[in-house]
Amino acid sequence: MRSVRALTAVALSLFAASNVAALAAEPKKGGILKVYHRDSPASASIHEEATYSVNIPFMPIFNNLVMYKQDVAQNSMDSIVPDLAESWAWSDDKKKLSFKLRQGVKWHDGKPFTSADVKCTFDMLMGKSQQKFRKNPRKSWYDEVVDVTPSGDFEVAFNLKRSQPALLALLASGYTPVYPCHASPGDMRTKPIGTGPFKFVEFKANESIKITRNPDYWKKGLPHLDGIEYTIITNRSTAILGFISGQFDMTFPTEVSIPLLKEVKTQAPKAVCVVEPVNVSTNIIVNSSSPPFDNLDIRRAMAMALDRKAFVSILFEGQADIGGTMLPAPGGLWAMPKEMLEKIPGYGPDINANRDEARKLMAKAGYGPEKRLVVKVATRNIPIYRDPAIILIDQLKSIHIDGELEVVETANWFSKVARKDYALGLNLTGNAVDDPDQSFYENYSCGSERNYTNYCNKDIEKLFGEQSAETDVAKRKKLVWEIDKRLQEDVARPIIYHSRMGSCWQPHVKGVTIMVNSSYNGYRYEDLWMDK
Amino acid sequence: MFAYIVRRLVLMLVTLFGISVIIFVLLRIVPGNIVDILFDAAGFVDQADKANLEKELGLDQPIFVQYVKWIGGLLQGDLGYSYVSEKPALQEILPRIPITAKLAALALLFSASIGIPLGVISAVKQGTRLDYALRVVSLSGLSLPSFWLGLLILMASVSMFGTMPIFNPNPATWTEAFAIYAVPAMAVGFRSAALTMRITRSSMLEILRQDYIRTARAKGASEASVNYHHALKNAVLPVITVIGIEAAFLIGGLIVTETVFNIPGVARFLVEAIRWRDYPIVQNLVMLIALVVVVTNFTVDMLYAAIDPRIRYTD
């Protein structure tokens, strides 16, 4: 009998404890989330910018047609959920993607959301409308879209030239919000209007960005927070001190470097910190249209001289990833297997053997200890560019290349690259969506605006199309691996590493998910709440 | 005297005109403009879009036409639009002026109220331990970069009080206001205070060796009266000159201090505007700073005459 009582008592106490836990997990309403922002964005218009300095503060103002589930860290087709669209369907030939839109949704100024807004947004993105964006950096995402046709107020279809399963992934990105027809691009740069969980309050350049709860949000009960305030602090030390002293609830996401993370953990031991891949690769851009890098042997030698582990160890204390164009696993979904990667020249584990091979190639091109190749290594005058460039110069010495660092002010970087006024450069490439369509077409397709090196290989271009149209994921993966391998063998844009960065928040902030294969898509913040 | 003042005022206008030409031309000589930077932020260059934007902002017009438009607008109180925020430049600049003005005034006040008395004490107690200690303090002030001092203050504040001053335009309490303005002002004013201290000390030492000081002492004047009434009054002229020059140089120190303490003042705003090549903001802000410097110099010159009756500007 005694044992029965004891068991009952234990069961009751467990039940009570589980109830307490459930209650503790119940989101609390209210509070202003305070976050520091790393810089003052150029504008508030997500469609016109190409940095998550804009996505992070302004994504909560908007909705997409579909979006990546905000509490799932890895973006994939399986994690795409309806947003302004209630549902979607592909036609049998996979050349038409139709959406049924949510009814009763209102813009922040009270006007109703309809299919016309979707058409306006994508017509503008495709450059088909009267109104134009000042800048349209992701126009190429919609190259396969013929048109967007509304059918009544609450249905819309994307008609494609060919099947492109990845279109859905592009539409789910934080870079693809739906804009209202009735607001001009200029208005969207300065006082954006959305349908999202938060309304725009003010954006004071170099000072702050404030957004407040949308009481009429169509998702009932959300958001939990009353608002979010971003204080713009460009000085990293000041910003981190502000977080350590508890004046900010969260650091700017994926902005804390590994050495600074140690500092945070020491001085604010209760802070929750994670280090995740950001899907930004550090790579070498080579001007293959003029000597000496028009010689494939020299380009290959250079790629083979890289000791990627040394970069990762020096700059990230081991916490970065080595791979090809696509983000490496486990964060990335499309990276080639390790055994395949290691067979690519320069990726093998024996650095000395790789460099022996590289020196032979250099000798074939006429360079050796007596006749060294002197080149300038251009890069932007920003530490995350400069630091790896210095290591690169050091490593190239081993194959008789004497590099001289040429730092270029940000204002002149892309103009210089576009003019082909460089021999060798060190660049960073961010990918908004972990999908080959975004990466391949944007960075390697013939004629693409962001294909800085003008790399153009018609055979590979054909493979881009094949993988893009392939609906069988397993088959598509194999094609992607093959393309990635060939891009590395062609020394199209040798990838050095994929960086990882830290994010921290105070323990009272709940519901934060840092995405592991994109740093552009996880900032809707409607589920975030504060336990205080 | 009147003719002198008129001449100085005319000279001020010529100086301002020269500065306007220099800043306008220099800004356009520097490689890259706002359009380059905006496209850089978007990660690509589309030549057609770029040309459209340059046209929209009037950057495709000849430099002379751009200059005349700017000066014409300025004379009518139209400062143009910020290229970045797309708001009127005046609307962007005006709210920031009081913030920097408060900081600068507090820094100067700190500099004078600490530098002058300590300089006098150091001179009067020449060769004593106190003098040596004060000289070490003044040398430290001259050697420590204000950004480093600012960071140290922030770190000390976090580790000692668990908090740090983050700018708030409407501080709730007196202590918050003190932390927001006075602490950065001290960080930036420390260097000026050190300089003021050294100048006051050397000037005082020179004056204290004058015959009339000996006479005052012989006539039985108290030490305080000798030091502060007879000596300091005459020693203060070079100090005023230095404070005047420091007021002009302060803007340089404030750039760093406003960045470290994250204060949205004019100085930090200017640096950001230069980074973006936001011409309307940079041009108008530099003109404002030039105006402040020129007016300060003019005021200092006028103060000479007021303080020392022996100085009279001849026509």
PDB file of C-alpha atoms in Angstrom, chain A residues 188-280:
ATOM      1  CA  MET A 188       9.145  51.548 -49.731  1.00  0.00           C
ATOM      2  CA  ARG A 189      12.725  52.740 -49.304  1.00  0.00           C
ATOM      3  CA  THR A 190      11.812  55.263 -46.628  1.00  0.00           C
ATOM      4  CA  LYS A 191       8.523  54.200 -44.968  1.00  0.00           C
ATOM      5  CA  PRO A 192       7.676  50.641 -45.975  1.00  0.00           C
ATOM      6  CA  ILE A 193       4.155  49.259 -45.759  1.00  0.00           C
ATOM      7  CA  GLY A 194       3.569  45.548 -45.375  1.00  0.00           C
ATOM      8  CA  THR A 195       1.040  43.027 -44.177  1.00  0.00           C
ATOM      9  CA  GLY A 196       3.405  41.546 -41.597  1.00  0.00           C
ATOM     10  CA  PRO A 197       3.345  41.189 -37.812  1.00  0.00           C
ATOM     11  CA  PHE A 198       5.060  44.520 -37.189  1.00  0.00           C
ATOM     12  CA  LYS A 199       4.463  48.010 -38.546  1.00  0.00           C
ATOM     13  CA  PHE A 200       7.165  50.443 -39.496  1.00  0.00           C
ATOM     14  CA  VAL A 201       7.554  53.318 -37.036  1.00  0.00           C
ATOM     15  CA  GLU A 202      10.765  55.113 -37.951  1.00  0.00           C
ATOM     16  CA  PHE A 203      14.188  54.687 -39.467  1.00  0.00           C
ATOM     17  CA  LYS A 204      16.702  57.290 -38.371  1.00  0.00           C
ATOM     18  CA  ALA A 205      19.881  56.797 -40.360  1.00  0.00           C
ATOM     19  CA  ASN A 206      22.885  55.993 -38.150  1.00  0.00           C
ATOM     20  CA  GLU A 207      20.635  56.028 -35.118  1.00  0.00           C
ATOM     21  CA  SER A 208      17.791  53.544 -34.868  1.00  0.00           C
ATOM     22  CA  ILE A 209      15.034  51.540 -36.528  1.00  0.00           C
ATOM     23  CA  LYS A 210      11.760  51.031 -34.706  1.00  0.00           C
ATOM     24  CA  ILE A 211       8.873  48.744 -35.550  1.00  0.00           C
ATOM     25  CA  THR A 212       5.729  48.173 -33.526  1.00  0.00           C
ATOM     26  CA  ARG A 213       3.183  45.378 -33.142  1.00  0.00           C
ATOM     27  CA  ASN A 214       0.537  45.192 -35.857  1.00  0.00           C
ATOM     28  CA  PRO A 215      -2.683  44.783 -33.804  1.00  0.00           C
ATOM     29  CA  ASP A 216      -4.602  43.723 -36.927  1.00  0.00           C
ATOM     30  CA  TYR A 217      -2.181  41.018 -37.988  1.00  0.00           C
ATOM     31  CA  TRP A 218      -4.026  38.296 -39.825  1.00  0.00           C
ATOM     32  CA  LYS A 219      -2.399  35.570 -37.713  1.00  0.00           C
ATOM     33  CA  LYS A 220      -4.492  35.932 -34.596  1.00  0.00           C
ATOM     34  CA  GLY A 221      -2.559  36.145 -31.346  1.00  0.00           C
ATOM     35  CA  LEU A 222       0.702  37.079 -33.051  1.00  0.00           C
ATOM     36  CA  PRO A 223       3.139  38.679 -32.706  1.00  0.00           C
ATOM     37  CA  HIS A 224       3.971  38.280 -29.035  1.00  0.00           C
ATOM     38  CA  LEU A 225       6.242  41.306 -28.786  1.00  0.00           C
ATOM     39  CA  ASP A 226       4.994  44.889 -28.592  1.00  0.00           C
ATOM     40  CA  GLY A 227       7.795  46.018 -30.817  1.00  0.00           C
ATOM     41  CA  ILE A 228      11.425  45.772 -31.797  1.00  0.00           C
ATOM     42  CA  GLU A 229      14.022  48.521 -31.515  1.00  0.00           C
ATOM     43  CA  TYR A 230      17.286  48.300 -33.396  1.00  0.00           C
ATOM     44  CA  THR A 231      19.956  50.694 -32.162  1.00  0.00           C
ATOM     45  CA  ILE A 232      22.546  51.277 -34.852  1.00  0.00           C
ATOM     46  CA  ILE A 233      25.996  50.836 -33.323  1.00  0.00           C
ATOM     47  CA  THR A 234      28.769  50.645 -35.850  1.00  0.00           C
ATOM     48  CA  ASN A 235      31.507  50.206 -33.279  1.00  0.00           C
ATOM     49  CA  ARG A 236      31.642  46.481 -32.550  1.00  0.00           C
ATOM     50  CA  SER A 237      33.253  46.879 -29.121  1.00  0.00           C
ATOM     51  CA  THR A 238      30.564  49.298 -27.953  1.00  0.00           C
ATOM     52  CA  ALA A 239      27.826  47.038 -29.291  1.00  0.00           C
ATOM     53  CA  ILE A 240      29.153  43.943 -27.542  1.00  0.00           C
ATOM     54  CA  LEU A 241      29.632  45.876 -24.289  1.00  0.00           C
ATOM     55  CA  GLY A 242      26.018  46.993 -24.597  1.00  0.00           C
ATOM     56  CA  PHE A 243      24.897  43.383 -24.892  1.00  0.00           C
ATOM     57  CA  ILE A 244      27.111  42.237 -22.038  1.00  0.00           C
ATOM     58  CA  SER A 245      25.726  44.964 -19.781  1.00  0.00           C
ATOM     59  CA  GLY A 246      22.203  43.721 -20.561  1.00  0.00           C
ATOM     60  CA  GLN A 247      21.061  46.811 -22.426  1.00  0.00           C
ATOM     61  CA  PHE A 248      20.317  44.718 -25.483  1.00  0.00           C
ATOM     62  CA  ASP A 249      18.270  41.533 -25.521  1.00  0.00           C
ATOM     63  CA  MET A 250      20.049  40.209 -28.565  1.00  0.00           C
ATOM     64  CA  THR A 251      23.161  40.786 -30.617  1.00  0.00           C
ATOM     65  CA  PHE A 252      22.809  41.481 -34.310  1.00  0.00           C
ATOM     66  CA  PRO A 253      22.245  37.933 -35.621  1.00  0.00           C
ATOM     67  CA  THR A 254      25.225  36.084 -37.113  1.00  0.00           C
ATOM     68  CA  GLU A 255      27.542  39.010 -36.483  1.00  0.00           C
ATOM     69  CA  VAL A 256      29.568  37.963 -33.446  1.00  0.00           C
ATOM     70  CA  SER A 257      33.022  36.763 -34.460  1.00  0.00           C
ATOM     71  CA  ILE A 258      34.505  33.687 -32.788  1.00  0.00           C
ATOM     72  CA  PRO A 259      37.038  35.631 -30.646  1.00  0.00           C
ATOM     73  CA  LEU A 260      34.323  38.067 -29.536  1.00  0.00           C
ATOM     74  CA  LEU A 261      32.045  35.160 -28.704  1.00  0.00           C
ATOM     75  CA  LYS A 262      34.577  33.997 -26.127  1.00  0.00           C
ATOM     76  CA  GLU A 263      34.475  37.450 -24.595  1.00  0.00           C
ATOM     77  CA  VAL A 264      30.689  37.362 -24.397  1.00  0.00           C
ATOM     78  CA  LYS A 265      30.664  33.909 -22.804  1.00  0.00           C
ATOM     79  CA  THR A 266      33.184  35.045 -20.192  1.00  0.00           C
ATOM     80  CA  GLN A 267      31.494  38.294 -19.278  1.00  0.00           C
ATOM     81  CA  ALA A 268      27.870  37.269 -19.738  1.00  0.00           C
ATOM     82  CA  PRO A 269      27.877  33.567 -18.886  1.00  0.00           C
ATOM     83  CA  LYS A 270      24.077  33.329 -18.870  1.00  0.00           C
ATOM     84  CA  ALA A 271      23.767  34.511 -22.454  1.00  0.00           C
ATOM     85  CA  VAL A 272      22.621  31.919 -24.979  1.00  0.00           C
ATOM     86  CA  CYS A 273      25.056  31.798 -27.887  1.00  0.00           C
ATOM     87  CA  VAL A 274      25.190  29.692 -31.024  1.00  0.00           C
ATOM     88  CA  VAL A 275      27.657  29.495 -33.899  1.00  0.00           C
ATOM     89  CA  GLU A 276      26.114  28.608 -37.244  1.00  0.00           C
ATOM     90  CA  PRO A 277      27.088  28.686 -40.932  1.00  0.00           C
ATOM     91  CA  VAL A 278      25.943  31.817 -42.710  1.00  0.00           C
ATOM     92  CA  ASN A 279      26.175  30.508 -46.280  1.00  0.00           C
ATOM     93  CA  VAL A 280      28.749  33.123 -47.183  1.00  0.00           C
TER      94      VAL A 280
END
